Coordinates of C-alpha atoms in Angstrom, one line a residue:
Chain A
M1 CA -113.6 52.6 -30.4
A2 CA -116.6 52.9 -27.3
A3 CA -115.1 55.1 -24.1
K4 CA -115.3 58.5 -25.6
Q5 CA -111.6 60.1 -25.4
K6 CA -111.9 62.6 -22.6
V7 CA -109.8 65.9 -24.1
L8 CA -107.9 68.9 -22.2
L9 CA -107.0 71.6 -25.1
L10 CA -105.6 74.8 -24.5
G11 CA -105.7 77.5 -26.2
A12 CA -109.1 76.7 -28.4
T13 CA -109.8 80.0 -29.0
G14 CA -107.2 80.5 -31.7
E15 CA -106.4 80.0 -35.3
T16 CA -105.8 76.5 -34.3
G17 CA -107.1 76.0 -32.0
S18 CA -110.7 76.4 -32.7
S19 CA -109.2 74.7 -35.6
I20 CA -108.6 71.1 -33.9
L21 CA -111.9 72.2 -31.0
N22 CA -113.8 71.6 -34.6
G23 CA -112.3 68.6 -35.4
L24 CA -113.1 67.5 -32.7
Q25 CA -116.2 67.6 -32.3
E26 CA -117.2 66.4 -36.0
S27 CA -115.4 63.1 -35.1
G28 CA -117.9 62.8 -32.3
N29 CA -115.2 60.3 -30.3
F30 CA -113.8 62.8 -27.8
E31 CA -115.5 65.1 -24.7
V32 CA -113.8 67.7 -25.0
E33 CA -112.8 70.0 -22.2
I34 CA -111.3 73.2 -22.2
L35 CA -107.5 75.1 -20.0
V36 CA -107.7 78.3 -20.1
R37 CA -105.9 81.6 -18.0
P38 CA -108.0 83.1 -15.7
A39 CA -107.1 86.5 -17.9
S40 CA -109.3 84.8 -21.0
V41 CA -112.3 83.5 -19.1
K42 CA -114.1 86.9 -19.3
K43 CA -113.2 86.4 -23.1
P44 CA -116.7 86.7 -26.0
S45 CA -114.3 83.9 -27.5
V46 CA -113.8 82.2 -24.2
Q47 CA -117.4 82.7 -23.0
K48 CA -119.0 81.2 -26.8
L49 CA -117.3 78.2 -25.7
H50 CA -118.8 78.2 -22.2
E51 CA -122.3 79.1 -23.7
Q52 CA -121.8 76.0 -26.2
G53 CA -121.8 74.1 -22.9
L54 CA -118.1 72.9 -22.5
K55 CA -116.5 72.7 -19.5
I56 CA -113.9 75.2 -18.9
W57 CA -111.1 75.5 -16.2
S58 CA -110.2 79.3 -15.8
I59 CA -106.2 78.1 -13.2
D60 CA -103.5 79.6 -13.0
L61 CA -100.9 77.6 -14.7
D62 CA -98.5 78.3 -11.6
D63 CA -101.8 76.1 -9.9
S64 CA -99.8 72.8 -10.0
S65 CA -102.0 71.5 -8.0
E66 CA -104.9 73.1 -9.6
L67 CA -103.7 71.9 -12.8
V68 CA -103.7 68.1 -11.5
S69 CA -107.4 68.3 -10.9
A70 CA -107.6 69.5 -14.3
M71 CA -105.7 66.8 -15.7
T72 CA -107.1 63.8 -13.7
G73 CA -109.1 61.4 -16.3
V74 CA -107.5 63.1 -19.4
D75 CA -106.8 60.6 -22.2
I76 CA -105.2 63.8 -23.9
L77 CA -104.0 66.8 -23.1
I78 CA -103.4 69.8 -26.3
S79 CA -102.1 72.6 -26.1
A80 CA -102.1 75.0 -29.2
I81 CA -100.9 78.2 -27.2
G82 CA -99.7 81.2 -28.7
P83 CA -96.4 81.5 -29.9
N84 CA -95.5 83.9 -27.8
D85 CA -96.4 81.8 -24.7
L86 CA -94.9 78.6 -25.6
L87 CA -92.8 77.7 -22.9
Q88 CA -95.5 77.9 -20.6
Q89 CA -96.4 74.8 -21.2
T90 CA -93.8 73.5 -19.0
K91 CA -95.7 74.1 -16.2
L92 CA -97.8 72.3 -17.8
L93 CA -95.7 69.2 -17.5
K94 CA -95.5 68.0 -13.6
A95 CA -98.6 68.1 -13.6
A96 CA -100.1 66.3 -16.8
K97 CA -97.0 63.5 -15.2
L98 CA -98.6 63.4 -12.2
A99 CA -102.4 62.8 -13.4
N100 CA -100.7 60.5 -15.9
V101 CA -102.3 61.8 -19.5
K102 CA -101.9 59.2 -21.8
R103 CA -100.7 61.5 -24.1
L104 CA -99.4 64.8 -24.2
I105 CA -100.3 66.9 -27.9
P106 CA -98.0 70.2 -27.8
C107 CA -97.9 73.0 -28.7
A108 CA -96.2 72.5 -32.5
F109 CA -98.9 72.9 -35.5
T110 CA -95.9 74.2 -37.3
T111 CA -93.8 74.2 -41.2
V112 CA -91.6 71.2 -40.6
A113 CA -88.2 72.4 -39.9
P114 CA -84.5 71.6 -38.3
P115 CA -85.1 71.3 -34.3
K116 CA -82.2 74.3 -33.5
G117 CA -80.8 77.1 -34.8
A118 CA -83.5 77.8 -38.5
M119 CA -86.3 79.0 -36.1
L120 CA -86.7 80.9 -33.2
L121 CA -89.9 79.6 -32.9
R122 CA -89.3 76.0 -33.7
D123 CA -86.6 76.6 -30.9
E124 CA -88.9 77.1 -27.8
K125 CA -90.8 74.2 -29.8
E126 CA -88.2 72.2 -29.0
E127 CA -88.0 72.7 -25.6
V128 CA -90.9 72.1 -24.9
Y129 CA -89.7 68.5 -26.5
N130 CA -87.0 68.3 -24.6
A131 CA -88.6 68.5 -21.4
I132 CA -91.8 66.6 -22.0
K133 CA -89.0 63.7 -22.9
F134 CA -87.3 64.6 -19.9
L135 CA -90.5 63.6 -17.8
G136 CA -90.9 60.4 -20.4
I137 CA -94.7 61.8 -20.9
P138 CA -96.6 59.8 -23.9
Y139 CA -96.9 62.4 -26.6
T140 CA -97.1 63.3 -30.4
V141 CA -96.1 66.1 -32.1
I142 CA -98.1 67.9 -35.1
D143 CA -96.6 69.6 -37.3
V144 CA -98.6 71.4 -40.2
G145 CA -96.6 73.1 -42.5
F146 CA -98.2 76.5 -43.7
W147 CA -101.7 77.1 -44.0
Y148 CA -103.5 77.9 -48.1
Q149 CA -104.9 80.7 -46.1
I150 CA -101.8 82.7 -45.7
S151 CA -100.1 81.2 -48.9
F152 CA -102.6 82.8 -51.9
P153 CA -101.3 85.7 -54.1
T154 CA -103.1 88.8 -53.8
L155 CA -105.0 89.7 -57.1
P156 CA -105.0 92.2 -59.3
S157 CA -108.2 92.9 -59.5
G158 CA -109.1 93.0 -55.5
K159 CA -111.1 90.1 -54.9
V160 CA -108.8 88.3 -52.2
D161 CA -108.0 91.2 -50.5
Y162 CA -111.1 90.6 -48.0
A163 CA -109.9 87.4 -47.4
Q164 CA -105.9 87.9 -46.5
M165 CA -104.0 88.6 -43.8
L166 CA -101.4 90.7 -45.4
P167 CA -100.9 90.9 -49.5
L168 CA -98.9 88.7 -50.7
N169 CA -96.9 89.1 -54.6
T170 CA -94.0 87.4 -54.2
I171 CA -92.2 84.6 -54.8
H172 CA -89.0 83.8 -53.7
G173 CA -85.7 82.4 -55.1
D174 CA -86.6 80.9 -58.5
G175 CA -90.1 79.4 -56.9
T176 CA -89.9 75.8 -56.7
A177 CA -89.3 74.7 -53.2
P178 CA -91.5 72.5 -52.3
N179 CA -93.6 73.8 -49.7
I180 CA -96.2 71.0 -47.3
L181 CA -100.0 73.1 -46.8
T182 CA -102.4 72.5 -44.7
D183 CA -106.4 74.2 -45.3
L184 CA -106.5 76.0 -41.5
R185 CA -109.3 73.9 -41.2
D186 CA -108.3 70.0 -41.9
I187 CA -106.2 71.5 -39.6
G188 CA -108.2 69.6 -36.6
R189 CA -109.8 66.8 -38.2
F190 CA -105.9 65.4 -38.8
V191 CA -106.0 66.4 -35.2
A192 CA -108.6 64.0 -34.7
R193 CA -107.1 61.2 -35.9
I194 CA -104.0 61.0 -35.0
V195 CA -104.0 61.6 -31.2
L196 CA -106.2 57.8 -31.6
D197 CA -103.6 56.1 -33.2
D198 CA -101.2 53.7 -31.0
R199 CA -99.1 53.9 -34.9
T200 CA -98.3 58.2 -33.7
I201 CA -97.7 57.6 -30.0
N202 CA -93.6 59.8 -29.3
K203 CA -93.9 60.0 -32.8
Y204 CA -93.4 63.1 -34.7
V205 CA -96.4 63.5 -37.2
Y206 CA -97.7 66.3 -40.6
T207 CA -100.1 66.3 -41.9
C208 CA -100.8 67.9 -45.1
G209 CA -103.0 69.1 -48.1
E210 CA -100.9 69.4 -50.8
V211 CA -97.5 69.8 -52.0
L212 CA -97.2 72.7 -54.2
S213 CA -94.7 75.7 -54.7
E214 CA -94.6 79.1 -55.0
N215 CA -95.0 78.9 -58.5
E216 CA -97.2 76.4 -59.1
I217 CA -99.4 78.3 -56.4
Y218 CA -99.4 81.3 -59.0
H219 CA -100.4 79.0 -61.5
I220 CA -103.4 77.4 -59.9
T221 CA -104.7 80.9 -58.9
E222 CA -103.9 82.3 -62.2
E223 CA -105.8 79.3 -63.7
I224 CA -109.4 80.3 -61.2
S225 CA -108.6 84.0 -61.4
G226 CA -108.5 84.1 -65.4
E227 CA -106.0 87.1 -63.8
K228 CA -102.6 87.7 -64.6
L229 CA -100.2 87.6 -62.2
E230 CA -96.7 90.3 -61.7
P231 CA -94.7 88.6 -58.6
I232 CA -92.1 89.7 -57.8
R233 CA -88.5 88.3 -56.8
V234 CA -87.0 88.0 -53.7
S235 CA -83.6 86.9 -54.0
N236 CA -81.9 84.5 -51.3
E237 CA -79.6 87.0 -50.9
D238 CA -83.0 89.5 -49.6
I239 CA -84.7 86.4 -46.9
E240 CA -81.5 86.2 -46.1
A241 CA -81.6 90.5 -44.6
S242 CA -84.5 89.8 -43.9
V243 CA -83.8 87.6 -40.9
D244 CA -80.7 90.1 -40.4
R245 CA -82.7 92.8 -39.7
A246 CA -84.9 91.3 -38.3
K247 CA -82.2 89.2 -35.5
A248 CA -80.7 92.3 -35.0
A249 CA -84.1 94.0 -34.0
L250 CA -85.3 91.3 -31.7
A251 CA -81.6 91.6 -30.4
E252 CA -82.9 95.5 -28.8
D253 CA -85.7 94.4 -26.7
P254 CA -85.9 90.5 -26.8
H255 CA -89.8 90.4 -25.5
D256 CA -91.1 93.6 -27.9
H257 CA -94.2 90.7 -29.6
M258 CA -93.9 92.7 -33.1
K259 CA -90.4 91.9 -33.2
R260 CA -90.6 88.4 -32.2
T261 CA -93.3 87.9 -35.2
G262 CA -91.3 90.0 -37.5
I263 CA -88.1 87.3 -37.1
F264 CA -91.0 84.5 -37.3
I265 CA -92.0 85.9 -40.5
A266 CA -88.1 86.1 -41.7
Q267 CA -86.9 83.2 -40.3
Y268 CA -89.9 81.1 -42.2
E269 CA -89.8 82.5 -45.4
H270 CA -86.1 81.8 -44.6
S271 CA -86.7 77.8 -44.1
K272 CA -89.8 77.3 -46.2
Y273 CA -87.5 79.2 -49.4
V274 CA -84.2 79.5 -49.1
R275 CA -83.0 75.9 -46.4
E276 CA -86.0 74.0 -48.4
D277 CA -87.3 72.8 -44.8
N278 CA -90.7 72.8 -44.2
S279 CA -91.1 69.5 -47.4
P280 CA -91.8 65.7 -47.6
G281 CA -88.5 65.1 -48.3
Y282 CA -86.8 66.4 -44.7
A283 CA -90.0 65.7 -42.4
S284 CA -89.0 62.1 -43.5
Y285 CA -85.7 63.0 -42.9
L286 CA -86.4 64.0 -39.5
G287 CA -88.4 60.6 -39.1
Y288 CA -91.3 62.0 -39.9
L289 CA -94.5 60.0 -40.6
S290 CA -96.7 61.3 -42.8
A291 CA -100.6 62.0 -41.7
R292 CA -101.4 61.4 -45.8
E293 CA -99.8 57.6 -45.6
L294 CA -101.6 57.0 -42.2
Y295 CA -104.5 58.2 -43.2
P296 CA -104.8 57.3 -47.2
D297 CA -109.4 57.7 -47.0
F298 CA -108.4 60.8 -45.2
Q299 CA -109.3 64.3 -48.2
P300 CA -107.8 66.3 -47.5
I301 CA -109.4 71.0 -48.7
T302 CA -106.9 71.4 -51.5
F303 CA -105.3 73.9 -53.0
R304 CA -107.8 74.7 -55.4
D305 CA -111.1 74.2 -54.0
F306 CA -109.7 76.7 -51.1
F307 CA -109.1 79.2 -53.7
A308 CA -111.8 79.0 -55.3
E309 CA -114.0 79.3 -52.2
V310 CA -111.8 82.4 -50.9
L311 CA -112.8 84.2 -55.3
A312 CA -115.9 83.3 -55.0
G313 CA -116.2 85.4 -51.6
K314 CA -116.4 82.7 -49.3
G315 CA -113.3 83.3 -48.0
R316 CA -112.2 84.0 -44.0
K317 CA -109.4 86.6 -42.7
V318 CA -107.6 84.1 -40.7
Y319 CA -106.5 86.4 -37.7
S320 CA -109.7 87.9 -37.8
Chain B
M1 CA -72.4 43.1 -49.8
A2 CA -69.8 43.5 -53.5
A3 CA -67.7 46.3 -52.6
K4 CA -65.7 47.7 -49.6
Q5 CA -67.7 50.9 -48.1
K6 CA -64.6 53.5 -46.8
V7 CA -64.7 54.1 -43.5
L8 CA -62.9 57.3 -42.5
L9 CA -62.6 56.2 -38.1
L10 CA -61.2 59.6 -35.5
G11 CA -60.6 58.6 -32.4
A12 CA -60.1 55.4 -33.3
T13 CA -56.9 54.4 -30.0
G14 CA -59.7 55.1 -27.8
E15 CA -61.3 52.0 -25.6
T16 CA -65.1 52.6 -28.4
G17 CA -62.6 53.4 -31.3
S18 CA -60.5 50.2 -31.3
S19 CA -63.5 47.7 -30.6
I20 CA -65.2 49.6 -33.8
L21 CA -61.3 49.4 -35.3
N22 CA -62.0 45.3 -34.7
G23 CA -65.6 45.3 -35.3
L24 CA -65.0 46.6 -38.9
Q25 CA -61.9 44.4 -40.2
E26 CA -63.7 41.4 -38.0
S27 CA -66.0 42.1 -40.5
G28 CA -63.8 42.6 -44.3
N29 CA -66.6 44.7 -45.8
F30 CA -64.3 47.8 -45.0
E31 CA -62.1 49.9 -46.1
V32 CA -60.8 52.0 -43.1
E33 CA -58.5 55.1 -43.0
I34 CA -57.9 57.1 -39.5
L35 CA -58.8 61.3 -39.3
V36 CA -56.5 62.2 -36.1
R37 CA -55.5 66.1 -34.8
P38 CA -52.1 66.7 -36.1
A39 CA -51.3 66.3 -31.7
S40 CA -52.2 62.9 -31.8
V41 CA -50.4 61.3 -34.9
K42 CA -46.7 60.8 -32.8
K43 CA -48.8 58.9 -30.2
P44 CA -47.4 54.7 -30.4
S45 CA -51.1 54.0 -30.3
V46 CA -51.4 56.4 -33.7
Q47 CA -47.8 54.7 -35.5
K48 CA -49.1 51.3 -34.9
L49 CA -51.7 52.0 -36.8
H50 CA -49.8 53.4 -39.5
E51 CA -47.6 50.2 -39.1
Q52 CA -50.7 47.2 -39.4
G53 CA -50.6 50.2 -43.2
L54 CA -53.9 51.9 -42.3
K55 CA -54.0 54.9 -43.9
I56 CA -53.5 57.7 -41.6
W57 CA -55.0 61.7 -42.8
S58 CA -53.4 63.9 -39.8
I59 CA -55.7 66.5 -40.3
D60 CA -56.3 70.3 -38.2
L61 CA -60.1 70.0 -38.1
D62 CA -59.6 73.7 -38.0
D63 CA -58.3 73.1 -42.2
S64 CA -62.3 72.3 -43.6
S65 CA -60.2 71.7 -47.0
E66 CA -57.9 69.2 -46.0
L67 CA -60.6 67.2 -43.8
V68 CA -63.2 67.2 -47.6
S69 CA -59.7 65.6 -48.8
A70 CA -59.5 62.8 -46.6
M71 CA -64.1 62.8 -47.1
T72 CA -63.8 62.7 -50.6
G73 CA -65.4 59.3 -51.4
V74 CA -65.6 58.2 -47.8
D75 CA -69.3 56.3 -47.3
I76 CA -68.9 56.8 -43.4
L77 CA -67.6 58.6 -41.1
I78 CA -67.4 57.8 -38.1
S79 CA -66.4 60.2 -34.5
A80 CA -65.5 57.8 -31.5
I81 CA -64.0 61.3 -30.6
G82 CA -63.0 61.7 -26.0
P83 CA -65.9 63.2 -23.9
N84 CA -64.2 66.8 -23.4
D85 CA -64.1 67.2 -26.9
L86 CA -67.7 66.7 -27.7
L87 CA -68.2 69.9 -29.5
Q88 CA -65.0 69.9 -31.8
Q89 CA -67.2 67.1 -34.2
T90 CA -69.2 70.1 -35.4
K91 CA -66.3 71.0 -37.1
L92 CA -65.9 67.8 -39.4
L93 CA -69.5 68.6 -40.1
K94 CA -70.0 71.1 -43.5
A95 CA -66.6 69.1 -45.0
A96 CA -69.6 66.3 -44.0
K97 CA -71.7 67.9 -46.3
L98 CA -69.2 68.9 -49.1
A99 CA -67.6 66.3 -49.0
N100 CA -71.1 64.1 -49.7
V101 CA -70.3 61.6 -47.0
K102 CA -73.3 58.8 -47.9
R103 CA -73.9 58.7 -43.1
L104 CA -71.5 59.8 -40.5
I105 CA -71.8 57.8 -37.2
P106 CA -71.6 61.1 -34.7
C107 CA -69.3 60.1 -30.6
A108 CA -72.9 59.0 -29.2
F109 CA -71.6 55.1 -27.5
T110 CA -73.1 55.7 -24.5
T111 CA -76.4 55.3 -22.4
V112 CA -79.5 55.6 -23.4
A113 CA -80.9 59.2 -21.5
P114 CA -83.1 61.9 -22.1
P115 CA -81.6 64.7 -25.0
K116 CA -81.0 67.3 -22.3
G117 CA -81.3 68.2 -19.0
A118 CA -80.3 65.1 -17.5
M119 CA -76.2 63.9 -18.0
L120 CA -74.1 66.7 -19.0
L121 CA -72.9 64.3 -21.5
R122 CA -75.7 63.6 -22.9
D123 CA -76.3 67.3 -23.5
E124 CA -73.5 68.5 -26.0
K125 CA -74.1 65.3 -27.6
E126 CA -77.4 66.7 -28.6
E127 CA -75.8 69.8 -30.2
V128 CA -73.9 67.6 -31.9
Y129 CA -76.9 65.9 -33.4
N130 CA -78.8 69.3 -34.0
A131 CA -76.3 70.1 -36.1
I132 CA -76.3 67.1 -38.6
K133 CA -79.5 67.5 -38.5
F134 CA -79.6 70.9 -38.9
L135 CA -76.9 71.0 -42.4
G136 CA -79.5 67.7 -43.3
I137 CA -76.5 64.9 -43.6
P138 CA -77.8 61.3 -42.7
Y139 CA -76.6 59.6 -39.3
T140 CA -76.9 56.7 -37.1
V141 CA -77.1 57.2 -33.6
I142 CA -75.6 54.2 -31.3
D143 CA -75.5 54.5 -28.4
V144 CA -74.1 50.8 -26.1
G145 CA -75.4 51.5 -22.7
F146 CA -72.7 51.2 -19.6
W147 CA -69.6 48.4 -20.5
Y148 CA -69.8 45.1 -19.3
Q149 CA -66.3 46.8 -18.2
I150 CA -66.7 48.5 -15.2
S151 CA -69.7 47.2 -14.5
F152 CA -68.9 44.5 -11.6
P153 CA -68.1 44.1 -9.3
T154 CA -64.6 44.1 -6.7
L155 CA -64.1 39.8 -4.8
P156 CA -63.1 40.2 -1.2
S157 CA -60.2 38.0 -2.5
G158 CA -58.5 40.7 -4.3
K159 CA -59.2 38.4 -7.7
V160 CA -60.8 40.8 -9.9
D161 CA -58.6 44.1 -8.7
Y162 CA -56.1 43.8 -11.9
A163 CA -58.7 44.8 -14.5
Q164 CA -61.3 47.2 -13.1
M165 CA -61.1 50.9 -13.4
L166 CA -62.2 51.6 -9.7
P167 CA -63.0 49.6 -7.0
L168 CA -66.4 49.0 -6.7
N169 CA -68.9 47.9 -4.1
T170 CA -71.9 49.7 -4.0
I171 CA -75.8 49.2 -4.9
H172 CA -78.0 51.9 -5.8
G173 CA -81.3 52.4 -4.2
D174 CA -83.2 48.8 -4.2
G175 CA -80.5 48.0 -6.8
T176 CA -83.3 47.3 -8.9
A177 CA -82.9 49.2 -11.7
P178 CA -82.3 47.7 -15.0
N179 CA -79.7 48.7 -17.5
I180 CA -78.6 48.1 -21.1
L181 CA -75.0 46.6 -20.4
T182 CA -72.9 45.4 -23.6
D183 CA -69.5 44.0 -23.7
L184 CA -67.1 46.2 -24.8
R185 CA -65.3 44.2 -27.6
D186 CA -68.8 43.5 -29.4
I187 CA -69.4 47.2 -30.0
G188 CA -67.7 47.3 -33.6
R189 CA -69.0 44.8 -33.9
F190 CA -72.9 45.7 -33.5
V191 CA -71.2 48.5 -35.8
A192 CA -69.6 47.1 -38.2
R193 CA -73.7 45.9 -39.4
I194 CA -75.7 49.3 -38.1
V195 CA -73.8 50.6 -40.6
L196 CA -74.2 48.8 -43.5
D197 CA -78.0 48.4 -42.2
D198 CA -80.7 50.7 -44.2
R199 CA -82.5 50.8 -41.5
T200 CA -80.5 52.2 -39.7
I201 CA -80.7 55.1 -41.3
N202 CA -81.7 58.5 -39.5
K203 CA -82.9 56.4 -36.5
Y204 CA -81.0 56.3 -33.1
V205 CA -80.1 53.3 -32.7
Y206 CA -79.0 50.7 -28.7
T207 CA -76.8 47.8 -28.9
C208 CA -77.3 45.6 -26.0
G209 CA -75.7 41.9 -24.3
E210 CA -78.3 41.9 -21.2
V211 CA -79.9 44.0 -19.5
L212 CA -79.2 43.4 -16.3
S213 CA -79.5 44.9 -12.5
E214 CA -77.0 45.5 -10.1
N215 CA -78.6 42.7 -7.8
E216 CA -78.2 40.7 -10.6
I217 CA -74.3 41.9 -10.9
Y218 CA -73.4 40.8 -7.9
H219 CA -75.9 37.9 -7.6
I220 CA -73.9 35.9 -10.9
T221 CA -70.6 37.2 -10.0
E222 CA -71.1 35.9 -6.4
E223 CA -72.8 32.5 -8.0
I224 CA -69.4 32.1 -10.3
S225 CA -66.9 33.1 -8.2
G226 CA -67.6 31.9 -4.6
E227 CA -68.1 34.9 -3.0
K228 CA -70.1 36.6 -0.7
L229 CA -70.2 40.4 -1.8
E230 CA -71.4 43.4 1.5
P231 CA -71.8 46.2 -0.7
I232 CA -73.0 49.4 0.7
R233 CA -76.3 50.5 0.1
V234 CA -76.6 54.2 -1.7
S235 CA -78.9 55.9 -1.7
N236 CA -81.3 57.7 -3.7
E237 CA -80.2 61.0 -1.6
D238 CA -77.0 60.1 -1.9
I239 CA -76.7 59.6 -4.9
E240 CA -78.1 63.4 -5.9
A241 CA -76.2 64.5 -3.3
S242 CA -73.3 63.8 -5.2
V243 CA -74.1 65.2 -8.4
D244 CA -75.4 68.3 -7.0
R245 CA -71.7 68.8 -5.0
A246 CA -69.9 68.2 -9.5
K247 CA -71.7 71.1 -9.8
A248 CA -70.7 73.1 -7.8
A249 CA -66.9 72.3 -8.4
L250 CA -67.5 71.4 -12.4
A251 CA -68.9 75.6 -12.1
E252 CA -65.5 76.7 -10.1
D253 CA -64.0 76.3 -13.5
P254 CA -65.2 74.8 -16.2
H255 CA -63.6 73.9 -18.5
D256 CA -61.2 71.3 -15.8
H257 CA -61.4 67.7 -17.4
M258 CA -61.0 66.0 -14.5
K259 CA -64.0 68.4 -13.6
R260 CA -66.0 67.1 -15.8
T261 CA -65.4 63.5 -15.4
G262 CA -66.4 64.2 -12.0
I263 CA -69.8 64.9 -13.4
F264 CA -70.2 62.5 -15.7
I265 CA -69.7 59.8 -13.1
A266 CA -72.4 61.2 -10.5
Q267 CA -74.3 61.9 -13.8
Y268 CA -74.5 58.2 -15.1
E269 CA -75.6 57.1 -11.4
H270 CA -78.1 59.5 -11.3
S271 CA -79.5 58.5 -15.4
K272 CA -79.4 55.0 -14.4
Y273 CA -79.9 54.2 -11.0
V274 CA -82.5 57.1 -9.5
R275 CA -84.0 58.1 -13.4
E276 CA -84.0 54.5 -14.9
D277 CA -82.7 56.7 -18.3
N278 CA -80.6 53.1 -19.3
S279 CA -83.4 50.3 -19.9
P280 CA -85.6 49.3 -22.8
G281 CA -88.2 50.8 -22.2
Y282 CA -87.0 53.9 -22.4
A283 CA -85.3 53.6 -25.2
S284 CA -87.6 52.5 -26.7
Y285 CA -90.0 55.5 -25.8
L286 CA -86.8 58.5 -27.1
G287 CA -87.6 56.2 -30.0
Y288 CA -84.6 54.3 -30.8
L289 CA -84.5 51.0 -32.6
S290 CA -82.6 47.9 -30.5
A291 CA -80.3 46.2 -32.5
R292 CA -80.4 42.7 -30.6
E293 CA -84.4 43.1 -32.6
L294 CA -82.9 43.7 -36.1
Y295 CA -80.1 41.3 -34.9
P296 CA -81.8 38.5 -33.7
D297 CA -78.7 36.2 -35.1
F298 CA -75.7 38.1 -33.4
Q299 CA -75.0 36.2 -30.4
P300 CA -73.5 39.2 -28.1
I301 CA -70.7 38.1 -25.0
T302 CA -73.3 37.3 -22.2
F303 CA -71.8 39.1 -18.6
R304 CA -71.6 36.0 -17.3
D305 CA -69.2 34.3 -19.5
F306 CA -67.5 38.3 -19.7
F307 CA -67.2 38.0 -15.5
A308 CA -65.7 34.6 -16.3
E309 CA -63.1 35.7 -18.0
V310 CA -62.0 38.1 -15.7
L311 CA -61.9 35.8 -13.3
A312 CA -59.8 33.4 -14.9
G313 CA -57.3 36.5 -15.1
K314 CA -57.9 36.6 -18.9
G315 CA -59.4 40.9 -18.1
R316 CA -58.3 44.0 -19.2
K317 CA -58.4 47.0 -17.6
V318 CA -60.0 50.1 -19.8
Y319 CA -58.1 53.0 -19.9
S320 CA -54.6 50.9 -19.4

């Protein structure tokens, strides 16, 4: 690759966006600029990027002419916008088309799931993908499965509590559902390869560190920690009841972010463990390419290595 | 192929369904059975199929256990249901899943267009495709572009009037939009190949006799007929105004079949000539495989041969 590709990144300070920014910078193949909404420009995390010398575009997403300016000359537009602002992305599309952006990476970065009807989060992403296809903008959808960082169980000793967003001590169903998992830190490394790859244009791709069931995760963590875990068994009926409760709560107040988060969590569990969507087989059925097959030399972080780091006190609590 | 594949065909007496039935029978690779709704079983067209020795299943689409019986042992379920009953197909899906149908061909058989927002007809098909993906049923979407049979202009001499569903004397925009066209009679021949092909499982495929612009169609028909045509020019603004009028009419009575047909026609024109969706480039962008590339030995009927037949009095008016 002779010239560096120019990337405009929205959502650079979120968990996924930070990983993407790191991955792009690490690869050395990109010139990255950052798009933020005016409400975010004063945030310390954005200021920090500014201090690193990154160009920051602070633009109201309703200001199409400013968006076109920011996108002019951009090769790749990447959106890692938050889960409550997904539909805002449609405001970017006309500008991306006018500015002739060569590839758009909408905010996917989630588990593999059916396009409609299983997860509200995925349903909203589908609306964005359809709007992209309506305009004919070149795109790549990149999903990542679930993160290692929110998939490891709590230990009786309390040794890994510091790195957990929420305690985790459950096994769903019989614990055998296979799940695509990626270390959050590997997302950006995968993205840096995928967005330069002609084979992934107008395609869906999933990244993967490992495919593991909950039983396998518990087995590995017991083995590494030497501690005995006693998971609580959650039945499929319990999961379905959680989804129903979350839906009822959201129906009362459809824009409440906490209630949306509630339904996201319940539907993730349903999709992952009852439907078993987040698996290589279903990804293949849906037409996804596998990033591991595309890049056989890529050495992702293993779950075992990840958990050993956390146990050694070198983990980090996400969203903190 | 040793054993014949068992096909259950819904909509066998429609224009598309008849072509499919012919194509399947001609290939000799299939054992075909027919699914009709009870309201249709007494139709002469259905009786004719019965007299040919075809097994006819007359089943209410709400009767899931009967549907499962009809689908048991079926390798390929093909739906060529009419444009006003598309959503009825969702009633087939659970039975197809339970009966372990190996491949479902939902009613696509239309032009290439974006999944949402450009054509009501396509939007409803998308709902069916999403329901199929939700259940994880193996499928193939087969689109065919527009038919030769409704794409040739009226001649001043009146010689081809007998074969026209509607008079046609317009050219849209500058007449250069490329359009995927297939002879109606070739649809079934393509389908007979596509449904046996492992490369097309869980994929979108488009058939094509020729890709022609309106200018090219007029040129060919003038050349073959020796008549001079004076097409009326329709601007993009006129087409957009037609869509708006058709939408307003449908809004008054959303279930009126004539008004639905009105919007289908207006949106076909908009999609084909203003958006230029029904083209190999956009099909490729949307991830379609080309049946012509899959089957290079397939010799489709050319538009020139088709029109010469019509001019020689050997055409047939569709939907008559």
